[in-house]
Each structure stands twice: as C-alpha cells, then as structure tokens.
Amino acid sequence: MVSHLLITIRNGVGITGNVISLFLFLSPVPTFVGIWKKGSVEQFSPAPYLATLINCMIWVVYGLPMVHPNSTLVVTINGTGTAIEIVYLTLFIIFCHDKRKRAKVALIVLVELIFIAVVTTLVLVIAHTTERRSMVVGIIAILFNIMMYASPLLVMKLVITTKSVEYMPFSLSLASFANGVAWTTYAFLPFDPFIAVPNGLGTLFSLAQLLLYATYYQSTKRIIEARKDSKMELRLSEVVVKGGNDDPKKTSIAP
C-alpha cells in the first residue's frame, strides 16, 4: 500500500517536473523572438543552449528501457528538450554575424552529437546489466546536468561587470529554479542520486541567479533609460546638423 502510494506520488511529481521542464525549455522564446526581430544575437551567449542540448541528450540515453527501466517521464521531457534546443541553436547560428563564433557553435553541436552516439554504443555493448549501464550513464548525466545549470555563470559574470541583467533572462532563471526543485523532489521518491545531486546543485545555482537579478534590476532600468536618452540626443543632434547644412543651400540659390 505504502509502495503503491509512493509510486503514485512519484509519478505525480514527475509529471509536474515534465510540465515545469517544458516551461524551462520554452522560456528563451521571448529572447529568440527579440533576436529574430533585431536580426542579431548581440551579446547573448550560446553556452546555456549548448549545455542544455547535451544534457537533454544524455538523459534520453539514461531513461532508455535497456539502460534505466521505468523512466518514461525522463525520456519524454528530455526528448522534447533536445528538439527545442536544436531549434534555438539553429536560430543562433543563422543570426550570429560573427563567422568564427558561428562556426564554433556549429562545431560544438557536431561534437556533442558524436559524443552521445559513442557513449550510447559503448554502454550498450560493454555494460551487460541495467545497473551498470545506469551507473555509467548516470555519472556522465550528473556532470552535464551540473554544466547546464552552471552555464549561466558566464552570463552572471557579465551581469556583475556591467551591473545589468539585460542579457540574463528572468524567465529562464525562474524556470530553472522551479525545474530544479521539482526534479530534486522526484529524486527522493525513492532516492535516485543521479537525479538528486545535479538538480539539488541546480536549484542553488538558479537561486543565485534570482538573487543577482533582484540586486541589479533597478540599475538595469537606469542603464536602459540612459541608453534611450543618449540615442534621442544623438538623433536630435543629427537633425540640427542636417538643418544647418540645408540653410546655406537655400541662401545660395536665393536671388
């Protein structure tokens, strides 16, 4: 009875985790809509999307029936996440005007795909039990999951330097925090260290981002307003200069 109740609760938390994870994967949509409209990635970093891609792919491998049975919820959400991240990275490559950076991102994606293919093949061929396969892939998954949550640390450094959270989307940080909490809870029903460790750390990383956002939110507003004012002054000065250049022409053709 207790075991059945535990499984029911675990499935409920897992479904909740799937929904939150979907929101996490979709949270950069406003960012990419902005990139689409501007026609440029500007200072946005591809690191979070590259880290999330390989993280999703390795968790798909972990959740396969021949690796870690009864992990359908892990496969479904991470398979969806893999497809979404590929779309994001494709858009990033299209709208990145730096050829070197664009080639670097494409190369990293290719390396990630090859790595996942090699790991999957080796695990299925060399390890002959689901326990061993789960342990090997689980350890690798921990590393990449931590990498996914820690990848925004590069952006956090930029935030501290510029005192602006303009390039650290709030929706992504909030979704990461909620996702970490959900999957950490899931990992304790029953205890699965391969899910608990990275998501527990991910919760802490995401909380740090939210605290940073709260710290620099007001200064970001001031920086954006100052930028708008400077652009307005520049336009006004251009109008004045053009107006001044037009006057002599008018006087020169006057009779």
mmCIF file of N, CA and C in Angstrom, residues 126-179:
data_model
loop_
_atom_site.group_PDB
_atom_site.id
_atom_site.type_symbol
_atom_site.label_atom_id
_atom_site.label_comp_id
_atom_site.label_asym_id
_atom_site.label_seq_id
_atom_site.Cartn_x
_atom_site.Cartn_y
_atom_site.Cartn_z
ATOM 1 N N ILE A 126 29.393 -2.735 -23.944
ATOM 2 C CA ILE A 126 30.315 -3.159 -22.880
ATOM 3 C C ILE A 126 29.599 -3.537 -21.588
ATOM 4 N N ALA A 127 28.650 -2.692 -21.141
ATOM 5 C CA ALA A 127 27.923 -2.981 -19.901
ATOM 6 C C ALA A 127 26.746 -3.904 -20.215
ATOM 7 N N HIS A 128 26.626 -5.001 -19.461
ATOM 8 C CA HIS A 128 25.634 -6.024 -19.797
ATOM 9 C C HIS A 128 24.432 -6.056 -18.848
ATOM 10 N N THR A 129 24.402 -5.186 -17.853
ATOM 11 C CA THR A 129 23.242 -5.128 -16.952
ATOM 12 C C THR A 129 22.739 -3.691 -16.876
ATOM 13 N N THR A 130 21.453 -3.545 -16.561
ATOM 14 C CA THR A 130 20.880 -2.202 -16.463
ATOM 15 C C THR A 130 21.490 -1.426 -15.293
ATOM 16 N N GLU A 131 21.898 -2.141 -14.245
ATOM 17 C CA GLU A 131 22.509 -1.478 -13.093
ATOM 18 C C GLU A 131 23.815 -0.789 -13.498
ATOM 19 N N ARG A 132 24.654 -1.517 -14.235
ATOM 20 C CA ARG A 132 25.934 -0.949 -14.668
ATOM 21 C C ARG A 132 25.724 0.167 -15.688
ATOM 22 N N ARG A 133 24.810 -0.044 -16.599
ATOM 23 C CA ARG A 133 24.514 0.982 -17.597
ATOM 24 C C ARG A 133 23.991 2.253 -16.928
ATOM 25 N N SER A 134 23.111 2.077 -15.947
ATOM 26 C CA SER A 134 22.557 3.225 -15.217
ATOM 27 C C SER A 134 23.655 3.992 -14.491
ATOM 28 N N MET A 135 24.594 3.250 -13.901
ATOM 29 C CA MET A 135 25.658 3.890 -13.144
ATOM 30 C C MET A 135 26.571 4.705 -14.063
ATOM 31 N N VAL A 136 26.976 4.114 -15.194
ATOM 32 C CA VAL A 136 27.882 4.800 -16.118
ATOM 33 C C VAL A 136 27.234 6.041 -16.716
ATOM 34 N N VAL A 137 26.042 5.867 -17.284
ATOM 35 C CA VAL A 137 25.354 6.995 -17.910
ATOM 36 C C VAL A 137 24.927 8.006 -16.859
ATOM 37 N N GLY A 138 24.543 7.517 -15.673
ATOM 38 C CA GLY A 138 24.127 8.409 -14.590
ATOM 39 C C GLY A 138 25.234 9.350 -14.150
ATOM 40 N N ILE A 139 26.459 8.828 -14.042
ATOM 41 C CA ILE A 139 27.599 9.666 -13.653
ATOM 42 C C ILE A 139 27.867 10.738 -14.708
ATOM 43 N N ILE A 140 27.812 10.327 -15.978
ATOM 44 C CA ILE A 140 28.009 11.294 -17.068
ATOM 45 C C ILE A 140 26.885 12.334 -17.052
ATOM 46 N N ALA A 141 25.654 11.870 -16.798
ATOM 47 C CA ALA A 141 24.498 12.764 -16.771
ATOM 48 C C ALA A 141 24.620 13.799 -15.651
ATOM 49 N N ILE A 142 25.157 13.385 -14.510
ATOM 50 C CA ILE A 142 25.362 14.322 -13.402
ATOM 51 C C ILE A 142 26.262 15.469 -13.841
ATOM 52 N N LEU A 143 27.362 15.121 -14.504
ATOM 53 C CA LEU A 143 28.319 16.138 -14.943
ATOM 54 C C LEU A 143 27.679 17.136 -15.898
ATOM 55 N N PHE A 144 26.926 16.631 -16.877
ATOM 56 C CA PHE A 144 26.322 17.522 -17.869
ATOM 57 C C PHE A 144 25.129 18.299 -17.310
ATOM 58 N N ASN A 145 24.433 17.703 -16.342
ATOM 59 C CA ASN A 145 23.326 18.419 -15.720
ATOM 60 C C ASN A 145 23.844 19.599 -14.910
ATOM 61 N N ILE A 146 24.937 19.370 -14.187
ATOM 62 C CA ILE A 146 25.567 20.464 -13.435
ATOM 63 C C ILE A 146 26.058 21.532 -14.398
ATOM 64 N N MET A 147 26.617 21.098 -15.538
ATOM 65 C CA MET A 147 27.101 22.027 -16.554
ATOM 66 C C MET A 147 25.958 22.900 -17.085
ATOM 67 N N MET A 148 24.783 22.271 -17.281
ATOM 68 C CA MET A 148 23.637 23.021 -17.788
ATOM 69 C C MET A 148 23.218 24.108 -16.810
ATOM 70 N N TYR A 149 23.135 23.738 -15.528
ATOM 71 C CA TYR A 149 22.719 24.712 -14.526
ATOM 72 C C TYR A 149 23.786 25.775 -14.287
ATOM 73 N N ALA A 150 25.072 25.375 -14.441
ATOM 74 C CA ALA A 150 26.162 26.308 -14.163
ATOM 75 C C ALA A 150 26.518 27.192 -15.358
ATOM 76 N N SER A 151 26.042 26.813 -16.550
ATOM 77 C CA SER A 151 26.396 27.570 -17.758
ATOM 78 C C SER A 151 26.043 29.060 -17.670
ATOM 79 N N PRO A 152 24.928 29.442 -17.010
ATOM 80 C CA PRO A 152 24.638 30.870 -16.882
ATOM 81 C C PRO A 152 25.634 31.627 -16.007
ATOM 82 N N LEU A 153 26.575 30.910 -15.355
ATOM 83 C CA LEU A 153 27.584 31.597 -14.546
ATOM 84 C C LEU A 153 28.398 32.563 -15.417
ATOM 85 N N LEU A 154 28.575 32.213 -16.698
ATOM 86 C CA LEU A 154 29.278 33.103 -17.624
ATOM 87 C C LEU A 154 28.501 34.401 -17.798
ATOM 88 N N VAL A 155 27.178 34.261 -17.876
ATOM 89 C CA VAL A 155 26.330 35.441 -18.005
ATOM 90 C C VAL A 155 26.307 36.212 -16.691
ATOM 91 N N MET A 156 26.358 35.489 -15.566
ATOM 92 C CA MET A 156 26.363 36.147 -14.253
ATOM 93 C C MET A 156 27.593 37.028 -14.088
ATOM 94 N N LYS A 157 28.703 36.587 -14.640
ATOM 95 C CA LYS A 157 29.922 37.398 -14.600
ATOM 96 C C LYS A 157 29.714 38.698 -15.367
ATOM 97 N N LEU A 158 29.049 38.597 -16.521
ATOM 98 C CA LEU A 158 28.741 39.783 -17.319
ATOM 99 C C LEU A 158 27.802 40.712 -16.560
ATOM 100 N N VAL A 159 26.838 40.129 -15.844
ATOM 101 C CA VAL A 159 25.880 40.915 -15.059
ATOM 102 C C VAL A 159 26.609 41.715 -13.980
ATOM 103 N N ILE A 160 27.513 41.068 -13.275
ATOM 104 C CA ILE A 160 28.254 41.741 -12.201
ATOM 105 C C ILE A 160 29.150 42.837 -12.769
ATOM 106 N N THR A 161 29.756 42.567 -13.918
ATOM 107 C CA THR A 161 30.660 43.549 -14.535
ATOM 108 C C THR A 161 29.905 44.780 -15.026
ATOM 109 N N THR A 162 28.772 44.545 -15.677
ATOM 110 C CA THR A 162 28.014 45.650 -16.286
ATOM 111 C C THR A 162 26.937 46.216 -15.363
ATOM 112 N N LYS A 163 26.672 45.481 -14.240
ATOM 113 C CA LYS A 163 25.592 45.867 -13.323
ATOM 114 C C LYS A 163 24.243 45.922 -14.055
ATOM 115 N N SER A 164 24.080 44.995 -15.006
ATOM 116 C CA SER A 164 22.859 44.934 -15.802
ATOM 117 C C SER A 164 22.465 43.478 -16.036
ATOM 118 N N VAL A 165 21.163 43.188 -15.864
ATOM 119 C CA VAL A 165 20.655 41.830 -16.092
ATOM 120 C C VAL A 165 19.979 41.714 -17.462
ATOM 121 N N GLU A 166 20.280 42.663 -18.338
ATOM 122 C CA GLU A 166 19.642 42.724 -19.654
ATOM 123 C C GLU A 166 19.845 41.436 -20.448
ATOM 124 N N TYR A 167 21.012 40.802 -20.304
ATOM 125 C CA TYR A 167 21.319 39.599 -21.075
ATOM 126 C C TYR A 167 21.225 38.325 -20.228
ATOM 127 N N MET A 168 20.502 38.394 -19.095
ATOM 128 C CA MET A 168 20.215 37.220 -18.274
ATOM 129 C C MET A 168 18.703 37.165 -18.081
ATOM 130 N N PRO A 169 17.985 36.511 -19.004
ATOM 131 C CA PRO A 169 16.526 36.496 -18.964
ATOM 132 C C PRO A 169 15.971 35.974 -17.635
ATOM 133 N N PHE A 170 15.069 36.749 -17.035
ATOM 134 C CA PHE A 170 14.466 36.372 -15.752
ATOM 135 C C PHE A 170 13.670 35.076 -15.875
ATOM 136 N N SER A 171 12.938 34.921 -16.986
ATOM 137 C CA SER A 171 12.094 33.735 -17.176
ATOM 138 C C SER A 171 12.915 32.455 -17.163
ATOM 139 N N LEU A 172 14.121 32.505 -17.735
ATOM 140 C CA LEU A 172 14.996 31.337 -17.771
ATOM 141 C C LEU A 172 15.492 30.984 -16.372
ATOM 142 N N SER A 173 15.870 31.999 -15.593
ATOM 143 C CA SER A 173 16.357 31.768 -14.224
ATOM 144 C C SER A 173 15.252 31.209 -13.335
ATOM 145 N N LEU A 174 14.046 31.767 -13.442
ATOM 146 C CA LEU A 174 12.923 31.310 -12.626
ATOM 147 C C LEU A 174 12.519 29.890 -12.993
ATOM 148 N N ALA A 175 12.466 29.602 -14.290
ATOM 149 C CA ALA A 175 12.101 28.257 -14.743
ATOM 150 C C ALA A 175 13.149 27.234 -14.306
ATOM 151 N N SER A 176 14.417 27.617 -14.332
ATOM 152 C CA SER A 176 15.500 26.715 -13.892
ATOM 153 C C SER A 176 15.355 26.386 -12.413
ATOM 154 N N PHE A 177 14.999 27.387 -11.619
ATOM 155 C CA PHE A 177 14.822 27.183 -10.175
ATOM 156 C C PHE A 177 13.665 26.218 -9.910
ATOM 157 N N ALA A 178 12.518 26.474 -10.546
ATOM 158 C CA ALA A 178 11.346 25.615 -10.360
ATOM 159 C C ALA A 178 11.626 24.196 -10.845
ATOM 160 N N ASN A 179 12.347 24.079 -11.953
ATOM 161 C CA ASN A 179 12.700 22.772 -12.502
ATOM 162 C C ASN A 179 13.591 21.993 -11.537
#
